[in-house]
Amino acid sequence: ALNESSGSTSGKLTPKGEGVLLKYSGKDAIEYLCQVKTEENVEIYHISSGSDENTAAHFDTMFEGGAQPSDPDKKSFHNPNAKVIDTYSLLKNNCVTTSINGINVDGKIVESNAISPKGLAKDLNKQSNNTENIVKEEHPIDFINDLLKQFGYE
């Protein structure tokens, strides 16, 4: 799910600092989905090629090798779902570039040099018009609600 306003869920937006990966499951994942569905301009894309397992393993390895955030001013400081995986750089290494690398762990699946959620959404939208591999969800809030229902939350 891409949303321009949700890019800084780990605290204050800064041009450089700790690159924090947030990993949610169970109740925490449900709470996150409930937050996302209240935001405007949510876009969801289904990417059929590549392996969900390999992408998940890629991020699991990064998370397991990460360290606890060290900045007490960040929301992620005492969050057990947060680990520092690298050095964040607004223009070179951020949530978008990390996401693209995770999607492309099985090869060049998504073609994008984007560094912003809006730029990635633009690239995904363009690619969804040219390939069956990337499909834009036309009703993202309904999709999230259906997902929440599958987990028994309404």
PDB file of C-alpha atoms in Angstrom:
ATOM      1  CA  ALA A   1       0.000   0.000   0.000  1.00  0.00           C
ATOM      2  CA  LEU A   2       1.410   3.350  -0.940  1.00  0.00           C
ATOM      3  CA  ASN A   3       0.417   6.578   0.684  1.00  0.00           C
ATOM      4  CA  GLU A   4       2.378   9.780   0.577  1.00  0.00           C
ATOM      5  CA  SER A   5       1.395  10.802   4.110  1.00  0.00           C
ATOM      6  CA  SER A   6       2.267   7.472   5.761  1.00  0.00           C
ATOM      7  CA  GLY A   7       5.920   7.480   4.711  1.00  0.00           C
ATOM      8  CA  SER A   8       7.216   8.611   8.090  1.00  0.00           C
ATOM      9  CA  THR A   9       5.467   6.270  10.526  1.00  0.00           C
ATOM     10  CA  SER A  10       8.646   5.857  12.576  1.00  0.00           C
ATOM     11  CA  GLY A  11       8.868   9.457  13.714  1.00  0.00           C
ATOM     12  CA  LYS A  12      10.242  12.758  12.517  1.00  0.00           C
ATOM     13  CA  LEU A  13      11.225  12.931   8.848  1.00  0.00           C
ATOM     14  CA  THR A  14      14.912  13.724   8.510  1.00  0.00           C
ATOM     15  CA  PRO A  15      17.233  13.675   5.465  1.00  0.00           C
ATOM     16  CA  LYS A  16      19.644  11.163   7.087  1.00  0.00           C
ATOM     17  CA  GLY A  17      19.535   8.800  10.006  1.00  0.00           C
ATOM     18  CA  GLU A  18      18.621   5.299  11.025  1.00  0.00           C
ATOM     19  CA  GLY A  19      16.921   3.236   8.338  1.00  0.00           C
ATOM     20  CA  VAL A  20      14.151   1.581  10.355  1.00  0.00           C
ATOM     21  CA  LEU A  21      12.202  -1.427   9.076  1.00  0.00           C
ATOM     22  CA  LEU A  22       8.793  -1.929  10.673  1.00  0.00           C
ATOM     23  CA  LYS A  23       7.436  -5.493  10.696  1.00  0.00           C
ATOM     24  CA  TYR A  24       3.864  -6.067  11.808  1.00  0.00           C
ATOM     25  CA  SER A  25       1.940  -9.267  12.445  1.00  0.00           C
ATOM     26  CA  GLY A  26      -1.237 -10.246  14.265  1.00  0.00           C
ATOM     27  CA  LYS A  27      -2.961  -7.441  16.165  1.00  0.00           C
ATOM     28  CA  ASP A  28      -0.262  -4.929  15.185  1.00  0.00           C
ATOM     29  CA  ALA A  29      -0.848  -5.659  11.481  1.00  0.00           C
ATOM     30  CA  ILE A  30      -4.607  -5.226  11.921  1.00  0.00           C
ATOM     31  CA  GLU A  31      -4.097  -1.878  13.682  1.00  0.00           C
ATOM     32  CA  TYR A  32      -1.785  -0.753  10.865  1.00  0.00           C
ATOM     33  CA  LEU A  33      -4.329  -1.723   8.192  1.00  0.00           C
ATOM     34  CA  CYS A  34      -7.054   0.147  10.091  1.00  0.00           C
ATOM     35  CA  GLN A  35      -4.813   3.244  10.116  1.00  0.00           C
ATOM     36  CA  VAL A  36      -3.996   2.946   6.399  1.00  0.00           C
ATOM     37  CA  LYS A  37      -7.622   2.640   5.325  1.00  0.00           C
ATOM     38  CA  THR A  38      -8.439   6.006   6.945  1.00  0.00           C
ATOM     39  CA  GLU A  39      -5.796   7.820   4.910  1.00  0.00           C
ATOM     40  CA  GLU A  40      -6.419   9.445   1.548  1.00  0.00           C
ATOM     41  CA  ASN A  41      -4.952   8.358  -1.787  1.00  0.00           C
ATOM     42  CA  VAL A  42      -4.123   4.765  -0.825  1.00  0.00           C
ATOM     43  CA  GLU A  43      -2.989   2.720  -3.812  1.00  0.00           C
ATOM     44  CA  ILE A  44      -2.568  -1.053  -3.830  1.00  0.00           C
ATOM     45  CA  TYR A  45      -0.918  -3.046  -6.598  1.00  0.00           C
ATOM     46  CA  HIS A  46      -0.888  -6.812  -7.098  1.00  0.00           C
ATOM     47  CA  ILE A  47       2.455  -7.996  -8.465  1.00  0.00           C
ATOM     48  CA  SER A  48       2.087 -11.540  -9.744  1.00  0.00           C
ATOM     49  CA  SER A  49       5.636 -12.467 -10.734  1.00  0.00           C
ATOM     50  CA  GLY A  50       8.358 -13.069  -8.224  1.00  0.00           C
ATOM     51  CA  SER A  51       7.963 -14.975  -5.001  1.00  0.00           C
ATOM     52  CA  ASP A  52       6.119 -13.763  -1.917  1.00  0.00           C
ATOM     53  CA  GLU A  53       8.228 -16.208   0.101  1.00  0.00           C
ATOM     54  CA  ASN A  54      11.528 -14.846  -1.258  1.00  0.00           C
ATOM     55  CA  THR A  55      10.448 -11.246  -0.697  1.00  0.00           C
ATOM     56  CA  ALA A  56       9.322 -12.069   2.859  1.00  0.00           C
ATOM     57  CA  ALA A  57      12.587 -13.943   3.513  1.00  0.00           C
ATOM     58  CA  HIS A  58      14.549 -10.941   2.208  1.00  0.00           C
ATOM     59  CA  PHE A  59      12.854  -8.601   4.688  1.00  0.00           C
ATOM     60  CA  ASP A  60      12.931 -11.181   7.510  1.00  0.00           C
ATOM     61  CA  THR A  61      16.717 -11.493   7.089  1.00  0.00           C
ATOM     62  CA  MET A  62      17.108  -7.717   7.179  1.00  0.00           C
ATOM     63  CA  PHE A  63      14.890  -7.475  10.263  1.00  0.00           C
ATOM     64  CA  GLU A  64      16.661 -10.304  12.113  1.00  0.00           C
ATOM     65  CA  GLY A  65      20.054  -8.729  11.411  1.00  0.00           C
ATOM     66  CA  GLY A  66      18.877  -5.303  12.518  1.00  0.00           C
ATOM     67  CA  ALA A  67      19.442  -3.444  15.767  1.00  0.00           C
ATOM     68  CA  GLN A  68      17.074  -1.656  18.091  1.00  0.00           C
ATOM     69  CA  PRO A  69      16.588   2.016  17.172  1.00  0.00           C
ATOM     70  CA  SER A  70      18.820   4.279  19.250  1.00  0.00           C
ATOM     71  CA  ASP A  71      17.107   7.664  18.896  1.00  0.00           C
ATOM     72  CA  PRO A  72      14.807   8.222  21.906  1.00  0.00           C
ATOM     73  CA  ASP A  73      13.032  11.041  20.032  1.00  0.00           C
ATOM     74  CA  LYS A  74      11.621   8.606  17.451  1.00  0.00           C
ATOM     75  CA  LYS A  75       8.370   6.668  17.855  1.00  0.00           C
ATOM     76  CA  SER A  76      10.288   3.535  16.887  1.00  0.00           C
ATOM     77  CA  PHE A  77      12.670   3.769  19.896  1.00  0.00           C
ATOM     78  CA  HIS A  78      10.958   1.159  22.100  1.00  0.00           C
ATOM     79  CA  ASN A  79       8.906  -0.487  19.359  1.00  0.00           C
ATOM     80  CA  PRO A  80       9.558  -4.267  19.220  1.00  0.00           C
ATOM     81  CA  ASN A  81       8.325  -4.203  15.596  1.00  0.00           C
ATOM     82  CA  ALA A  82      11.139  -1.812  14.573  1.00  0.00           C
ATOM     83  CA  LYS A  83      14.755  -2.587  13.705  1.00  0.00           C
ATOM     84  CA  VAL A  84      17.489  -0.426  12.211  1.00  0.00           C
ATOM     85  CA  ILE A  85      18.568  -2.182   9.008  1.00  0.00           C
ATOM     86  CA  ASP A  86      20.717   0.488   7.335  1.00  0.00           C
ATOM     87  CA  THR A  87      21.406   4.198   7.081  1.00  0.00           C
ATOM     88  CA  TYR A  88      18.438   6.181   5.796  1.00  0.00           C
ATOM     89  CA  SER A  89      19.049   8.834   3.178  1.00  0.00           C
ATOM     90  CA  LEU A  90      16.104  10.863   1.895  1.00  0.00           C
ATOM     91  CA  LEU A  91      17.406  10.994  -1.682  1.00  0.00           C
ATOM     92  CA  LYS A  92      19.239   7.648  -2.022  1.00  0.00           C
ATOM     93  CA  ASN A  93      18.192   4.978   0.459  1.00  0.00           C
ATOM     94  CA  ASN A  94      14.715   5.198   1.909  1.00  0.00           C
ATOM     95  CA  CYS A  95      11.462   3.251   2.338  1.00  0.00           C
ATOM     96  CA  VAL A  96      10.740   3.371  -1.398  1.00  0.00           C
ATOM     97  CA  THR A  97      14.158   2.184  -2.548  1.00  0.00           C
ATOM     98  CA  THR A  98      14.141  -0.550   0.107  1.00  0.00           C
ATOM     99  CA  SER A  99      10.678  -1.680  -1.030  1.00  0.00           C
ATOM    100  CA  ILE A 100      11.746  -1.790  -4.680  1.00  0.00           C
ATOM    101  CA  ASN A 101      14.803  -3.883  -3.747  1.00  0.00           C
ATOM    102  CA  GLY A 102      12.568  -6.302  -1.833  1.00  0.00           C
ATOM    103  CA  ILE A 103      10.135  -6.671  -4.715  1.00  0.00           C
ATOM    104  CA  ASN A 104      13.023  -7.185  -7.148  1.00  0.00           C
ATOM    105  CA  VAL A 105      14.768  -9.861  -5.071  1.00  0.00           C
ATOM    106  CA  ASP A 106      13.845 -12.412  -7.796  1.00  0.00           C
ATOM    107  CA  GLY A 107      14.952 -10.183 -10.679  1.00  0.00           C
ATOM    108  CA  LYS A 108      13.825  -6.946 -12.317  1.00  0.00           C
ATOM    109  CA  ILE A 109      10.074  -7.137 -11.624  1.00  0.00           C
ATOM    110  CA  VAL A 110       9.332  -3.464 -10.994  1.00  0.00           C
ATOM    111  CA  GLU A 111      11.190  -0.931 -13.100  1.00  0.00           C
ATOM    112  CA  SER A 112      11.573   2.208 -11.044  1.00  0.00           C
ATOM    113  CA  ASN A 113      14.254   4.613  -9.907  1.00  0.00           C
ATOM    114  CA  ALA A 114      11.725   6.389  -7.690  1.00  0.00           C
ATOM    115  CA  ILE A 115      12.738   7.800  -4.330  1.00  0.00           C
ATOM    116  CA  SER A 116       9.264   8.930  -3.236  1.00  0.00           C
ATOM    117  CA  PRO A 117       5.965   7.084  -2.709  1.00  0.00           C
ATOM    118  CA  LYS A 118       4.352   9.331  -5.321  1.00  0.00           C
ATOM    119  CA  GLY A 119       7.098   8.500  -7.844  1.00  0.00           C
ATOM    120  CA  LEU A 120       6.770   4.763  -7.213  1.00  0.00           C
ATOM    121  CA  ALA A 121       2.983   4.958  -7.518  1.00  0.00           C
ATOM    122  CA  LYS A 122       3.410   6.750 -10.853  1.00  0.00           C
ATOM    123  CA  ASP A 123       5.797   4.040 -12.116  1.00  0.00           C
ATOM    124  CA  LEU A 124       3.560   1.206 -10.902  1.00  0.00           C
ATOM    125  CA  ASN A 125       0.495   2.821 -12.452  1.00  0.00           C
ATOM    126  CA  LYS A 126       2.288   3.184 -15.793  1.00  0.00           C
ATOM    127  CA  GLN A 127       3.527  -0.409 -15.674  1.00  0.00           C
ATOM    128  CA  SER A 128       0.071  -1.695 -14.727  1.00  0.00           C
ATOM    129  CA  ASN A 129      -1.201  -0.274 -18.018  1.00  0.00           C
ATOM    130  CA  ASN A 130       1.452  -2.183 -19.979  1.00  0.00           C
ATOM    131  CA  THR A 131       1.679  -5.585 -18.295  1.00  0.00           C
ATOM    132  CA  GLU A 132      -0.543  -8.202 -16.680  1.00  0.00           C
ATOM    133  CA  ASN A 133       2.179  -8.701 -14.071  1.00  0.00           C
ATOM    134  CA  ILE A 134       1.239  -5.517 -12.163  1.00  0.00           C
ATOM    135  CA  VAL A 135      -2.441  -4.832 -11.508  1.00  0.00           C
ATOM    136  CA  LYS A 136      -3.773  -1.769  -9.704  1.00  0.00           C
ATOM    137  CA  GLU A 137      -6.518  -2.472  -7.167  1.00  0.00           C
ATOM    138  CA  GLU A 138      -9.450  -0.283  -8.236  1.00  0.00           C
ATOM    139  CA  HIS A 139     -11.088  -0.255  -4.777  1.00  0.00           C
ATOM    140  CA  PRO A 140      -8.236  -0.261  -2.240  1.00  0.00           C
ATOM    141  CA  ILE A 141     -10.358   0.477   0.839  1.00  0.00           C
ATOM    142  CA  ASP A 142     -12.733  -2.370  -0.031  1.00  0.00           C
ATOM    143  CA  PHE A 143      -9.673  -4.591  -0.489  1.00  0.00           C
ATOM    144  CA  ILE A 144      -8.369  -3.668   2.989  1.00  0.00           C
ATOM    145  CA  ASN A 145     -11.831  -4.186   4.526  1.00  0.00           C
ATOM    146  CA  ASP A 146     -12.056  -7.639   2.899  1.00  0.00           C
ATOM    147  CA  LEU A 147      -8.599  -8.473   4.224  1.00  0.00           C
ATOM    148  CA  LEU A 148      -9.597  -7.383   7.728  1.00  0.00           C
ATOM    149  CA  LYS A 149     -12.748  -9.531   7.519  1.00  0.00           C
ATOM    150  CA  GLN A 150     -10.585 -12.546   6.669  1.00  0.00           C
ATOM    151  CA  PHE A 151      -8.821 -12.009   9.993  1.00  0.00           C
ATOM    152  CA  GLY A 152     -12.110 -11.711  11.861  1.00  0.00           C
ATOM    153  CA  TYR A 153     -11.969  -7.954  12.283  1.00  0.00           C
ATOM    154  CA  GLU A 154     -14.833  -5.777  11.106  1.00  0.00           C
TER     155      GLU A 154
END
